[in-house]
DNA sequence: AAATCGGGGAA
DNA sequence: TTCCCAGATTT
């Protein structure tokens, strides 16, 4: 029988990717790759994945590491809550499952950062269990193949997609089939300019037959992006800079950043309140960091101190050499600012107009 | 400049 | 239960 699944499996054996570093690896590695791949494409993930497994070769090693160390290896990937959840889950696995990754779907899906699709992916890829996944690639493939219109964030639409994902599962070879769905979505059934001529299911793809490939899947309804401004206060002493650990939730949760303020006045208030001489500093060029939901215009304000104040005594504040800071758990815009800093002699500040 | 991705947590 | 949010990268 020439089903959807059998054609995908045949395609996978001929044209799929077989050399990804997490393929055929244990559940820990499959899990790690799935979490990284949720937010980032394969080519970008590979070097992060390699460094991560080298540093944390097992669930036990990951659980034994500090959250800071884990986030440092996540730095630049974004979605840092996922790095923290990964670490939390590793500690739970050590506590509750003796350090070996659980085998039951119901146990896996309970872990922080793992939902229905990721749990199913681990079960299918690592344990060869018959489970349906529904990640971004699969949503796109199924929306087109089955002609399902509407945004996949809509509950009803997502329900239909899950139903199809379950219905199309083959009786066996689920690991190969699952990899086929993902590889097909990534290389053939791409968001723009899909290569339908290379598709193993072009013959009965509803979107292709009805000439709706470009319209499916329906995009998310979008809204205007608000803009905000912020000042990064770069307190420097020689080549050392003061960084604060951000609260665990919200933007850049748990990462190290310079003190951040709504505007220069607020930065100055804080500066004076902490017993430092105000009014001197260097205003660096404003740049814009774009998030999904807003734009942040960042103005770094650099102040060179003659001596370090006692701020490091505050919990969550630390003086770091700029080089060390670049190796720490910092978000991208902070990395950008730090990488262009060069040391100035203490007290050598320009007067701000 | 716009689209994206699965899960957590707030509403 | 439903809605909103996170962030770097690609198109």
Short mmCIF file of C-alpha atoms (C1' of nucleotides) in Angstrom, two decimals:
data_model
loop_
_atom_site.label_atom_id
_atom_site.label_comp_id
_atom_site.label_asym_id
_atom_site.label_seq_id
_atom_site.Cartn_x
_atom_site.Cartn_y
_atom_site.Cartn_z
CA UNK A 1 0.00 0.00 0.00
CA UNK A 2 1.28 3.41 -0.92
CA UNK A 3 0.25 5.49 2.04
CA UNK A 4 1.34 8.98 3.07
CA UNK A 5 3.60 7.43 5.69
CA UNK A 6 5.16 4.81 3.43
CA UNK A 7 6.02 7.42 0.82
CA UNK A 8 7.58 9.62 3.50
CA UNK A 9 9.61 6.73 4.89
CA UNK A 10 10.87 5.84 1.41
CA UNK A 11 11.73 9.48 0.80
CA UNK A 12 13.57 9.67 4.12
CA UNK A 13 15.73 6.65 3.33
CA UNK A 14 16.76 8.23 0.03
CA UNK A 15 16.79 11.98 0.63
CA UNK A 16 16.52 12.60 4.37
CA UNK A 17 19.29 13.71 6.72
CA UNK A 18 21.11 10.83 8.35
CA UNK A 19 24.16 12.52 9.81
CA UNK A 20 22.70 14.81 12.46
CA UNK A 21 24.74 14.46 15.66
CA UNK A 22 21.73 13.54 17.83
CA UNK A 23 20.36 10.87 15.49
CA UNK A 24 20.44 7.41 16.99
CA UNK A 25 21.62 8.83 20.32
CA UNK A 26 20.13 8.32 23.77
CA UNK A 27 16.99 9.98 25.08
CA UNK A 28 18.97 12.73 26.84
CA UNK A 29 20.58 13.83 23.57
CA UNK A 30 17.34 13.57 21.62
CA UNK A 31 15.60 15.65 24.29
CA UNK A 32 18.35 18.29 24.25
CA UNK A 33 18.25 18.51 20.45
CA UNK A 34 14.46 18.83 20.44
CA UNK A 35 14.56 21.72 22.92
CA UNK A 36 17.26 23.53 20.94
CA UNK A 37 15.46 22.87 17.65
CA UNK A 38 12.25 24.39 18.99
CA UNK A 39 13.74 27.82 18.61
CA UNK A 40 16.61 27.52 16.18
CA UNK A 41 17.42 25.90 12.85
CA UNK A 42 19.57 22.81 12.49
CA UNK A 43 22.70 24.53 11.14
CA UNK A 44 22.79 26.95 14.07
CA UNK A 45 21.95 24.30 16.64
CA UNK A 46 24.75 21.88 15.74
CA UNK A 47 27.69 23.84 17.25
CA UNK A 48 25.63 24.73 20.35
CA UNK A 49 24.62 21.10 20.71
CA UNK A 50 28.22 19.88 20.38
CA UNK A 51 29.50 22.33 23.00
CA UNK A 52 26.60 21.50 25.29
CA UNK A 53 27.02 17.73 25.25
CA UNK A 54 30.79 18.14 25.64
CA UNK A 55 30.22 20.22 28.79
CA UNK A 56 27.26 18.16 30.08
CA UNK A 57 27.60 14.64 28.67
CA UNK A 58 24.79 13.16 30.77
CA UNK A 59 21.64 14.09 32.64
CA UNK A 60 23.66 13.70 35.85
CA UNK A 61 26.34 16.11 34.62
CA UNK A 62 23.68 18.63 33.60
CA UNK A 63 21.95 18.33 36.98
CA UNK A 64 25.25 18.77 38.81
CA UNK A 65 26.08 21.97 36.93
CA UNK A 66 25.07 25.42 38.17
CA UNK A 67 22.21 27.17 36.41
CA UNK A 68 24.66 29.92 35.51
CA UNK A 69 26.96 27.47 33.76
CA UNK A 70 24.05 25.98 31.83
CA UNK A 71 22.81 29.42 30.76
CA UNK A 72 26.32 30.38 29.70
CA UNK A 73 26.22 27.49 27.24
CA UNK A 74 22.76 28.65 26.13
CA UNK A 75 23.87 32.27 25.70
CA UNK A 76 22.97 33.51 22.22
CA UNK A 77 20.31 30.87 21.56
CA UNK A 78 17.49 32.94 23.06
CA UNK A 79 14.44 31.73 24.93
CA UNK A 80 16.46 31.33 28.09
CA UNK A 81 13.51 29.92 30.04
CA UNK A 82 14.10 26.78 27.99
CA UNK A 83 17.65 26.53 29.20
CA UNK A 84 16.46 26.93 32.77
CA UNK A 85 13.71 24.36 32.30
CA UNK A 86 16.22 21.94 30.83
CA UNK A 87 18.35 22.30 33.94
CA UNK A 88 15.36 21.97 36.27
CA UNK A 89 14.19 18.86 34.43
CA UNK A 90 17.66 17.30 34.71
CA UNK A 91 17.56 17.76 38.50
CA UNK A 92 14.08 16.20 38.65
CA UNK A 93 15.29 13.24 36.59
CA UNK A 94 18.14 12.68 39.05
CA UNK A 95 15.78 12.98 42.01
CA UNK A 96 12.83 10.98 40.76
CA UNK A 97 14.27 8.66 38.12
CA UNK A 98 17.76 7.95 39.44
CA UNK A 99 19.32 10.01 36.67
CA UNK A 100 18.05 7.89 33.81
CA UNK A 101 15.67 9.57 31.41
CA UNK A 102 12.09 8.34 32.01
CA UNK A 103 10.54 5.94 29.48
CA UNK A 104 6.84 6.62 30.08
CA UNK A 105 5.22 9.37 28.02
CA UNK A 106 3.16 10.44 31.05
CA UNK A 107 6.34 10.94 33.10
CA UNK A 108 8.18 12.71 30.30
CA UNK A 109 5.39 15.17 29.54
CA UNK A 110 5.32 16.23 33.21
CA UNK A 111 8.88 17.55 33.06
CA UNK A 112 9.32 21.33 32.80
CA UNK A 113 9.79 22.55 29.24
CA UNK A 114 8.37 19.36 27.72
CA UNK A 115 4.86 19.33 26.27
CA UNK A 116 2.86 16.91 24.21
CA UNK A 117 4.90 17.26 21.02
CA UNK A 118 8.38 17.17 22.55
CA UNK A 119 7.49 14.21 24.78
CA UNK A 120 6.17 12.38 21.73
CA UNK A 121 9.31 13.22 19.75
CA UNK A 122 11.54 11.67 22.43
CA UNK A 123 9.30 8.59 22.63
CA UNK A 124 9.26 8.15 18.86
CA UNK A 125 12.90 8.97 18.08
CA UNK A 126 14.67 7.48 21.10
CA UNK A 127 12.27 4.71 22.14
CA UNK A 128 10.64 3.88 18.77
CA UNK A 129 7.21 4.27 20.29
CA UNK A 130 4.19 4.97 18.09
CA UNK A 131 3.54 8.64 18.95
CA UNK A 132 2.48 11.63 16.86
CA UNK A 133 4.42 14.89 17.02
CA UNK A 134 3.19 18.33 15.94
CA UNK A 135 6.01 20.83 15.64
CA UNK A 136 6.20 23.76 13.24
CA UNK A 137 7.39 21.67 10.31
CA UNK A 138 4.70 19.06 10.80
CA UNK A 139 1.98 21.70 11.14
CA UNK A 140 3.01 23.15 7.79
CA UNK A 141 3.21 19.78 6.02
CA UNK A 142 -0.17 18.65 7.34
CA UNK A 143 -1.92 21.99 6.78
CA UNK A 144 -0.93 21.75 3.13
CA UNK A 145 -1.32 18.02 2.59
CA UNK A 146 -4.76 17.94 4.24
CA UNK A 147 -5.80 21.44 3.15
CA UNK A 148 -6.39 22.69 6.69
CA UNK A 149 -6.94 26.46 6.71
CA UNK A 150 -6.73 28.80 9.71
CA UNK A 151 -3.96 29.80 12.07
CA UNK A 152 -2.54 26.82 14.00
CA UNK A 153 -2.65 28.83 17.23
CA UNK A 154 -6.42 28.63 16.98
CA UNK A 155 -7.62 25.78 19.18
CA UNK A 156 -9.93 24.22 16.64
CA UNK A 157 -7.28 24.28 13.94
CA UNK A 158 -4.68 22.78 16.23
CA UNK A 159 -7.15 20.06 17.17
CA UNK A 160 -7.64 19.14 13.51
CA UNK A 161 -3.89 19.03 12.97
CA UNK A 162 -3.35 16.72 15.94
CA UNK A 163 -6.12 14.49 14.69
CA UNK A 164 -4.44 14.19 11.28
CA UNK A 165 -1.02 13.68 12.86
CA UNK A 166 -2.41 10.71 14.80
CA UNK A 167 -4.39 9.34 11.85
CA UNK A 168 -1.41 9.33 9.46
CA UNK A 169 0.97 7.47 11.81
CA UNK A 170 2.37 4.28 10.25
CA UNK A 171 2.11 0.96 12.10
CA UNK A 172 5.92 0.74 12.31
CA UNK A 173 9.13 2.64 11.50
CA UNK A 174 7.81 5.60 13.49
CA UNK A 175 11.28 6.98 14.18
CA UNK A 176 12.11 7.13 10.49
CA UNK A 177 8.66 8.50 9.71
CA UNK A 178 8.98 11.22 12.37
CA UNK A 179 12.38 12.25 11.09
CA UNK A 180 10.93 12.24 7.56
CA UNK A 181 8.15 14.65 8.53
CA UNK A 182 10.66 17.03 10.07
CA UNK A 183 13.20 16.76 7.24
CA UNK A 184 10.51 17.13 4.58
CA UNK A 185 9.18 20.23 6.29
CA UNK A 186 12.66 21.67 6.61
CA UNK A 187 13.94 20.96 3.11
CA UNK A 188 10.97 20.43 0.73
CA UNK A 189 7.75 21.74 2.23
CA UNK A 190 9.36 25.03 3.25
CA UNK A 191 7.44 28.10 4.30
CA UNK A 192 8.26 30.02 1.16
CA UNK A 193 9.08 28.57 -2.24
CA UNK A 194 8.34 24.94 -1.37
CA UNK A 195 9.85 22.39 -3.78
CA UNK A 196 6.63 20.57 -4.64
CA UNK A 197 8.21 18.85 -7.64
CA UNK A 198 10.46 16.97 -5.20
CA UNK A 199 7.68 16.08 -2.79
CA UNK A 200 6.85 12.40 -2.30
CA UNK A 201 3.17 13.21 -1.63
CA UNK A 202 2.62 15.79 -4.38
CA UNK A 203 0.08 13.46 -6.01
CA UNK A 204 -2.56 13.90 -3.33
CA UNK A 205 -1.58 17.12 -1.56
CA UNK A 206 -4.79 19.10 -1.17
CA UNK A 207 -3.02 22.47 -1.21
CA UNK A 208 -1.14 21.61 -4.39
CA UNK A 209 -4.20 20.21 -6.17
CA UNK A 210 -6.23 23.31 -5.30
CA UNK A 211 -3.34 25.73 -5.94
CA UNK A 212 -3.30 26.97 -2.34
CA UNK A 213 0.28 26.05 -1.38
CA UNK A 214 1.22 29.71 -0.95
CA UNK A 215 -1.80 30.41 1.29
CA UNK A 216 -1.30 27.46 3.63
CA UNK A 217 -0.65 27.33 6.46
CA UNK A 218 -2.56 30.51 7.33
CA UNK A 219 -0.28 33.01 9.08
CA UNK A 220 -0.77 34.27 12.61
CA UNK A 221 -2.92 37.41 12.72
CA UNK A 222 -0.51 40.15 13.59
CA UNK A 223 -0.58 43.37 15.51
CA UNK A 224 1.47 46.54 15.72
CA UNK A 225 4.79 46.38 17.53
CA UNK A 226 5.19 48.94 20.34
CA UNK A 227 8.51 50.67 20.91
CA UNK A 228 10.30 51.33 24.17
CA UNK A 229 13.57 52.91 25.22
CA UNK A 230 16.12 51.85 27.79
CA UNK A 231 19.45 53.00 29.16
CA UNK A 232 22.15 50.46 29.92
CA UNK A 233 24.39 51.88 32.65
CA UNK A 234 27.90 50.61 31.93
CA UNK A 235 29.79 51.07 35.16
CA UNK A 236 33.43 50.44 34.38
CA UNK A 237 36.58 50.21 36.43
CA UNK A 238 39.47 49.56 34.11
CA UNK A 239 38.41 46.48 32.22
CA UNK A 240 35.84 45.45 34.82
CA UNK A 241 32.12 46.04 34.43
CA UNK A 242 29.23 45.77 36.87
CA UNK A 243 26.53 43.27 35.88
CA UNK A 244 23.31 42.35 37.65
CA UNK A 245 21.46 39.06 37.51
CA UNK A 246 17.96 39.63 36.22
CA UNK A 247 14.93 38.11 37.91
CA UNK A 248 14.04 34.59 36.85
CA UNK A 249 10.95 35.55 34.88
CA UNK A 250 10.44 38.06 32.09
CA UNK A 251 12.84 39.24 29.44
CA UNK A 252 16.34 37.82 29.70
CA UNK A 253 15.30 35.96 32.86
CA UNK A 254 18.30 34.86 34.95
CA UNK A 255 20.81 36.46 32.59
CA UNK A 256 23.51 39.00 33.48
CA UNK A 257 22.95 42.56 32.27
CA UNK A 258 24.15 46.07 33.09
CA UNK A 259 21.72 48.00 35.33
CA UNK A 260 18.83 49.01 33.06
CA UNK A 261 16.64 52.12 33.29
CA UNK A 262 13.78 53.74 31.43
CA UNK A 263 15.79 56.88 30.78
CA UNK A 264 18.96 58.75 31.64
CA UNK A 265 17.41 60.56 34.60
CA UNK A 266 16.49 57.29 36.25
CA UNK A 267 20.01 56.01 35.63
CA UNK A 268 21.43 59.14 37.21
CA UNK A 269 19.14 58.86 40.27
CA UNK A 270 20.32 55.33 40.87
CA UNK A 271 23.88 56.44 40.31
CA UNK A 272 23.64 59.21 42.92
CA UNK A 273 21.66 57.07 45.39
CA UNK A 274 24.53 54.61 45.36
CA UNK A 275 27.00 57.31 46.36
CA UNK A 276 28.71 57.94 43.04
CA UNK A 277 29.60 61.24 41.41
CA UNK A 278 26.97 62.09 38.83
CA UNK A 279 27.07 64.00 35.55
CA UNK A 280 30.05 62.38 33.92
CA UNK A 281 30.00 59.62 31.40
CA UNK A 282 29.98 58.79 27.74
CA UNK A 283 26.73 58.27 25.87
CA UNK A 284 27.33 55.56 23.27
CA UNK A 285 25.30 55.21 20.08
CA UNK A 286 21.71 54.12 20.51
CA UNK A 287 20.85 50.85 18.80
CA UNK A 288 17.63 48.90 18.44
CA UNK A 289 16.97 45.36 19.58
CA UNK A 290 13.82 43.84 18.09
CA UNK A 291 11.67 41.34 19.96
CA UNK A 292 8.48 39.76 18.68
CA UNK A 293 6.29 42.01 20.77
CA UNK A 294 8.23 45.26 20.94
CA UNK A 295 11.27 47.15 19.86
CA UNK A 296 13.77 48.29 22.44
CA UNK A 297 15.93 51.33 21.70
CA UNK A 298 19.01 50.93 23.87
CA UNK A 299 21.35 53.76 24.81
CA UNK A 300 24.47 52.59 26.64
CA UNK A 301 25.79 55.12 29.15
CA UNK A 302 29.38 54.43 30.03
CA UNK A 303 30.86 55.71 33.27
CA UNK A 304 34.47 55.12 34.21
CA UNK A 305 34.93 54.95 37.99
CA UNK A 306 38.13 55.93 39.78
CA UNK A 307 37.44 53.13 42.26
CA UNK A 308 34.85 50.40 42.63
CA UNK A 309 31.94 51.17 44.92
CA UNK A 310 30.69 48.44 47.18
CA UNK A 311 27.88 47.47 44.87
CA UNK A 312 29.07 43.94 44.48
CA UNK A 313 27.97 43.45 48.08
CA UNK A 314 24.38 43.59 46.82
CA UNK A 315 23.03 40.16 46.04
CA UNK A 316 22.95 39.59 42.31
CA UNK A 317 25.52 42.24 41.40
CA UNK A 318 29.03 41.37 40.37
CA UNK A 319 32.12 42.94 38.85
CA UNK A 320 33.42 40.99 35.88
CA UNK A 321 36.29 41.46 33.52
CA UNK A 322 34.78 42.26 30.11
CA UNK A 323 36.38 39.14 28.65
CA UNK A 324 34.88 36.98 31.40
CA UNK A 325 31.54 38.69 30.93
CA UNK A 326 31.52 37.72 27.26
CA UNK A 327 31.77 34.10 28.35
CA UNK A 328 28.94 34.45 30.85
CA UNK A 329 25.17 34.06 30.52
CA UNK A 330 24.38 37.34 28.75
CA UNK A 331 21.78 38.18 26.13
CA UNK A 332 22.66 39.24 22.60
CA UNK A 333 22.42 43.04 22.93
CA UNK A 334 24.68 42.96 26.00
CA UNK A 335 27.15 40.85 24.06
CA UNK A 336 26.98 43.43 21.31
CA UNK A 337 27.77 46.32 23.67
CA UNK A 338 30.53 44.52 25.55
CA UNK A 339 32.28 43.39 22.40
CA UNK A 340 32.92 46.98 21.32
CA UNK A 341 34.10 48.23 24.71
CA UNK A 342 37.74 49.09 25.08
CA UNK A 343 39.31 50.01 28.39
CA UNK A 344 39.73 53.67 29.35
CA UNK A 345 41.94 54.98 32.16
CA UNK A 346 39.98 55.44 35.42
CA UNK A 347 38.24 58.78 35.79
CA UNK A 348 38.70 59.66 32.14
CA UNK A 349 35.09 60.56 31.37
CA UNK A 350 33.71 63.04 28.94
CA UNK A 351 31.27 65.60 30.17
CA UNK A 352 27.74 65.03 28.97
CA UNK A 353 25.98 68.02 27.44
"C1'" DA B 1 10.29 44.54 7.69
"C1'" DA B 2 7.85 40.27 8.70
"C1'" DA B 3 7.41 35.55 10.16
"C1'" DT B 4 8.68 32.18 13.23
"C1'" DC B 5 8.43 28.17 17.20
"C1'" DG B 6 6.34 24.73 21.74
"C1'" DG B 7 5.47 25.40 26.35
"C1'" DG B 8 4.76 28.11 30.74
"C1'" DG B 9 2.16 31.05 33.27
"C1'" DA B 10 -1.16 34.66 33.73
"C1'" DA B 11 -5.86 35.85 33.08
"C1'" DT C 1 -9.37 26.89 29.74
"C1'" DT C 2 -7.82 30.44 26.99
"C1'" DC C 3 -4.57 34.09 25.95
"C1'" DC C 4 -0.19 36.15 25.89
"C1'" DC C 5 4.65 36.01 26.02
"C1'" DA C 6 9.61 34.99 24.82
"C1'" DG C 7 14.14 36.46 21.15
"C1'" DA C 8 17.43 35.40 17.38
"C1'" DT C 9 17.38 34.23 12.73
"C1'" DT C 10 15.79 33.81 8.10
"C1'" DT C 11 13.30 35.38 4.24
#
